[in-house]
Coordinates of C-alpha atoms in Angstrom, one line a residue:
M1 CA 27.8 15.4 17.7
A2 CA 27.7 11.6 16.9
L3 CA 24.5 11.8 14.9
L4 CA 25.7 14.8 12.9
D5 CA 29.0 13.0 12.1
D6 CA 27.0 9.9 10.9
L7 CA 24.8 12.1 8.7
N8 CA 27.8 13.8 7.2
W9 CA 29.4 10.4 6.6
R10 CA 26.4 9.0 4.6
Y11 CA 25.6 9.8 1.0
A12 CA 23.3 8.3 -1.6
T13 CA 25.4 5.4 -2.6
K14 CA 25.6 4.8 -6.3
K15 CA 27.5 1.5 -6.5
Y16 CA 27.3 -1.4 -4.0
D17 CA 29.6 -4.3 -3.4
S18 CA 27.3 -7.2 -4.2
N19 CA 29.5 -9.6 -2.1
K20 CA 29.0 -7.7 1.2
K21 CA 25.8 -8.4 3.1
I22 CA 24.3 -6.6 6.1
S23 CA 24.1 -8.7 9.3
A24 CA 20.7 -9.7 10.5
E25 CA 21.4 -7.8 13.8
K26 CA 22.0 -4.5 11.9
V27 CA 18.9 -5.0 9.7
T28 CA 16.8 -5.5 12.8
K29 CA 18.1 -2.3 14.4
I30 CA 17.3 -0.3 11.2
L31 CA 13.8 -1.7 11.1
E32 CA 13.4 -1.0 14.8
A33 CA 14.3 2.6 14.3
A34 CA 11.6 2.8 11.6
R35 CA 9.1 1.1 13.9
L36 CA 9.7 3.6 16.6
A37 CA 9.1 6.6 14.4
P38 CA 6.3 9.0 15.5
S39 CA 3.0 8.9 13.8
S40 CA -0.4 10.7 14.1
Y41 CA -2.2 9.4 17.2
G42 CA 0.3 6.4 17.3
L43 CA -1.6 4.8 14.4
Q44 CA 1.5 3.7 12.6
P45 CA -0.2 3.6 9.1
V46 CA 3.1 2.4 7.7
R47 CA 4.6 -1.0 6.9
V48 CA 8.1 -1.9 5.8
V49 CA 8.8 -4.8 3.5
S50 CA 12.4 -6.1 3.9
I51 CA 13.8 -7.8 0.9
S52 CA 17.0 -9.7 0.6
N53 CA 15.9 -12.4 -1.8
Q54 CA 18.2 -12.0 -4.9
E55 CA 15.6 -13.2 -7.4
L56 CA 13.0 -10.8 -6.2
K57 CA 15.5 -7.9 -6.2
E58 CA 16.4 -8.6 -9.8
K59 CA 12.7 -8.6 -10.7
M60 CA 12.4 -5.2 -9.1
V61 CA 15.2 -3.7 -11.3
P62 CA 12.9 -2.9 -14.3
V63 CA 10.2 -1.7 -12.0
A64 CA 12.8 0.7 -10.5
W65 CA 13.6 2.2 -13.8
N66 CA 16.5 -0.3 -14.4
Q67 CA 18.6 0.9 -11.5
Q68 CA 21.1 -1.8 -11.0
I69 CA 21.7 -0.9 -7.4
I70 CA 18.5 -2.7 -6.5
A71 CA 20.1 -6.0 -7.5
D72 CA 23.6 -5.2 -6.2
C73 CA 22.7 -4.0 -2.7
S74 CA 22.3 -6.3 0.3
H75 CA 18.7 -5.4 1.2
V76 CA 15.9 -3.3 -0.1
L77 CA 13.3 -1.8 2.3
V78 CA 10.0 -0.9 0.8
F79 CA 8.2 1.8 2.8
A80 CA 4.4 1.4 2.2
A81 CA 1.5 3.3 3.6
W82 CA -2.1 2.4 4.3
D83 CA -4.3 3.1 1.3
Q84 CA -7.0 4.6 3.7
Y85 CA -8.1 4.8 7.3
T86 CA -10.9 2.4 8.2
S87 CA -12.8 1.9 11.4
E88 CA -11.3 -1.5 11.8
R89 CA -7.7 -0.3 11.4
V90 CA -8.1 2.7 13.7
N91 CA -9.9 0.9 16.4
D92 CA -7.6 -2.1 16.3
I93 CA -4.7 0.2 17.1
F94 CA -6.5 2.1 19.8
D95 CA -7.7 -1.1 21.4
Y96 CA -4.1 -2.4 21.3
T97 CA -2.9 0.8 22.9
T98 CA -5.3 0.6 25.8
S99 CA -4.5 -3.1 26.3
E100 CA -0.8 -2.4 26.5
R101 CA -1.3 0.5 28.9
D102 CA -3.8 -1.4 31.0
I103 CA -6.5 1.2 30.8
P104 CA -10.2 0.9 29.8
K105 CA -11.0 0.1 26.2
G106 CA -12.1 3.2 24.3
T107 CA -10.0 5.6 26.4
A108 CA -6.8 5.8 24.4
F109 CA -7.2 9.6 24.2
G110 CA -9.5 10.0 27.2
S111 CA -12.8 11.7 26.5
R112 CA -11.6 12.6 23.0
S113 CA -11.0 9.1 21.9
E114 CA -14.1 8.8 19.6
Q115 CA -13.5 12.3 18.2
V116 CA -9.9 11.4 17.4
A117 CA -10.9 8.1 15.8
N118 CA -13.6 9.7 13.6
S119 CA -11.2 12.5 12.5
Q120 CA -9.1 9.8 10.8
I121 CA -11.9 7.4 9.7
E122 CA -13.9 10.2 8.0
M123 CA -11.0 11.4 5.8
E124 CA -11.6 11.3 2.1
A125 CA -9.6 8.5 0.4
Y126 CA -7.2 10.9 -1.3
D127 CA -6.5 12.9 1.8
A128 CA -6.0 9.8 3.9
L129 CA -3.4 8.4 1.5
Q130 CA -1.5 11.7 1.4
D131 CA -1.5 11.7 5.2
T132 CA -0.3 8.1 5.5
K133 CA 2.4 8.7 2.9
R134 CA 3.8 11.7 4.8
Q135 CA 4.0 9.5 7.9
A136 CA 5.9 6.8 5.9
C137 CA 8.5 9.4 5.1
I138 CA 9.1 9.9 8.9
A139 CA 9.9 6.2 9.3
F140 CA 12.0 6.4 6.1
G141 CA 14.2 9.1 7.6
M142 CA 14.6 7.3 10.9
A143 CA 15.8 4.2 9.0
I144 CA 18.3 6.2 7.1
A145 CA 19.7 7.8 10.2
Q146 CA 20.0 4.5 12.0
A147 CA 21.7 2.9 9.1
A148 CA 24.3 5.8 9.0
E149 CA 25.0 5.2 12.7
L150 CA 25.7 1.6 12.0
K151 CA 27.8 2.5 9.0
V152 CA 25.5 0.9 6.6
D153 CA 25.2 2.6 3.2
T154 CA 21.8 3.6 1.8
T155 CA 20.2 5.0 -1.3
P156 CA 16.8 6.6 -0.9
M157 CA 14.8 6.0 -4.0
G158 CA 11.6 7.5 -5.3
G159 CA 12.3 6.6 -8.9
F160 CA 10.1 3.5 -9.5
D161 CA 6.7 2.5 -10.8
N162 CA 4.6 2.4 -7.7
E163 CA 1.7 0.5 -9.3
D164 CA 3.9 -2.2 -10.8
L165 CA 5.8 -2.6 -7.5
D166 CA 2.5 -2.9 -5.6
K167 CA 1.4 -5.7 -7.9
L168 CA 4.8 -7.5 -7.7
L169 CA 4.8 -7.5 -3.9
G170 CA 1.1 -8.0 -3.5
L171 CA 0.7 -4.8 -1.5
D172 CA -2.7 -4.0 -3.0
A173 CA -4.2 -7.1 -1.3
K174 CA -2.8 -5.8 2.0
G175 CA -4.4 -2.3 1.6
L176 CA -0.9 -0.7 1.1
K177 CA 0.7 1.6 -1.4
S178 CA 4.5 1.8 -1.9
V179 CA 6.0 5.2 -1.1
Y180 CA 9.8 4.9 -1.1
L181 CA 12.5 2.4 -1.5
L182 CA 15.7 2.2 0.6
A183 CA 18.6 0.3 -0.9
M184 CA 21.1 -0.8 1.8
G185 CA 24.5 -2.4 1.8
Y186 CA 28.1 -1.5 1.5
R187 CA 29.6 0.9 -1.0
N188 CA 31.9 -0.2 -3.8
S189 CA 34.4 2.7 -3.3
E190 CA 36.4 1.9 -6.4
D191 CA 33.4 2.2 -8.8
D192 CA 31.2 4.7 -7.1
W193 CA 31.6 8.1 -8.8
L194 CA 30.0 10.0 -5.9
V195 CA 31.9 8.5 -2.9
N196 CA 34.8 11.0 -2.8
L197 CA 32.9 14.1 -3.8
K198 CA 32.2 16.8 -1.2
K199 CA 28.8 16.6 0.5
V200 CA 26.9 19.7 -0.6
R201 CA 24.0 21.3 1.3
K202 CA 22.6 24.8 1.5
P203 CA 24.3 26.9 4.2
M204 CA 22.4 27.1 7.5
E205 CA 21.6 30.8 7.0
E206 CA 19.7 29.9 3.8
F207 CA 18.2 26.7 5.1
V208 CA 16.7 28.1 8.3
I209 CA 14.2 31.0 8.5
E210 CA 14.3 32.4 12.0
I211 CA 11.3 34.2 13.5
N212 CA 12.2 35.6 16.9

């Protein structure tokens, strides 16, 4: 029940204590949880930008629709996705996989390796980006759960100008598109209007559709 207790503890923090910083050890664990997230064919078409620089966080505030929590929190994680699949990207990952597993190059998925690679490489640009964005969301959720286990507060954020953020962080040059922001730090319980309100979710019988 530990994970469920942690998830019940967490909430979308609305006010951070700007004087409290997350230790490097905890940030590393949160990033590791995101890194270990599952992805299609193990391609990991996701990158995470970890930002603690105060000047940069303040520059991000107007990009994030003037949400002050960006400046007040300890760290901001930017979850970004590949803008497309390319032969180089896909084959680099598959070659790395075979190297790590000490198996012949080109056999990451046995006799299906070329077919699997082509299924990604041949995706239309729009479809590929939608696919990589969905996978970024998996890593995003893993990071949130790990932060909760470490009693680090988080605020998942989709409210920002993606294009402006990509320019600010130079993501375009890396072939990446921002998907979500995750503000992290420690709650300011005295000034956060949400901290003591009951956590509300749909009851299980409405949330789950059972087919037996």
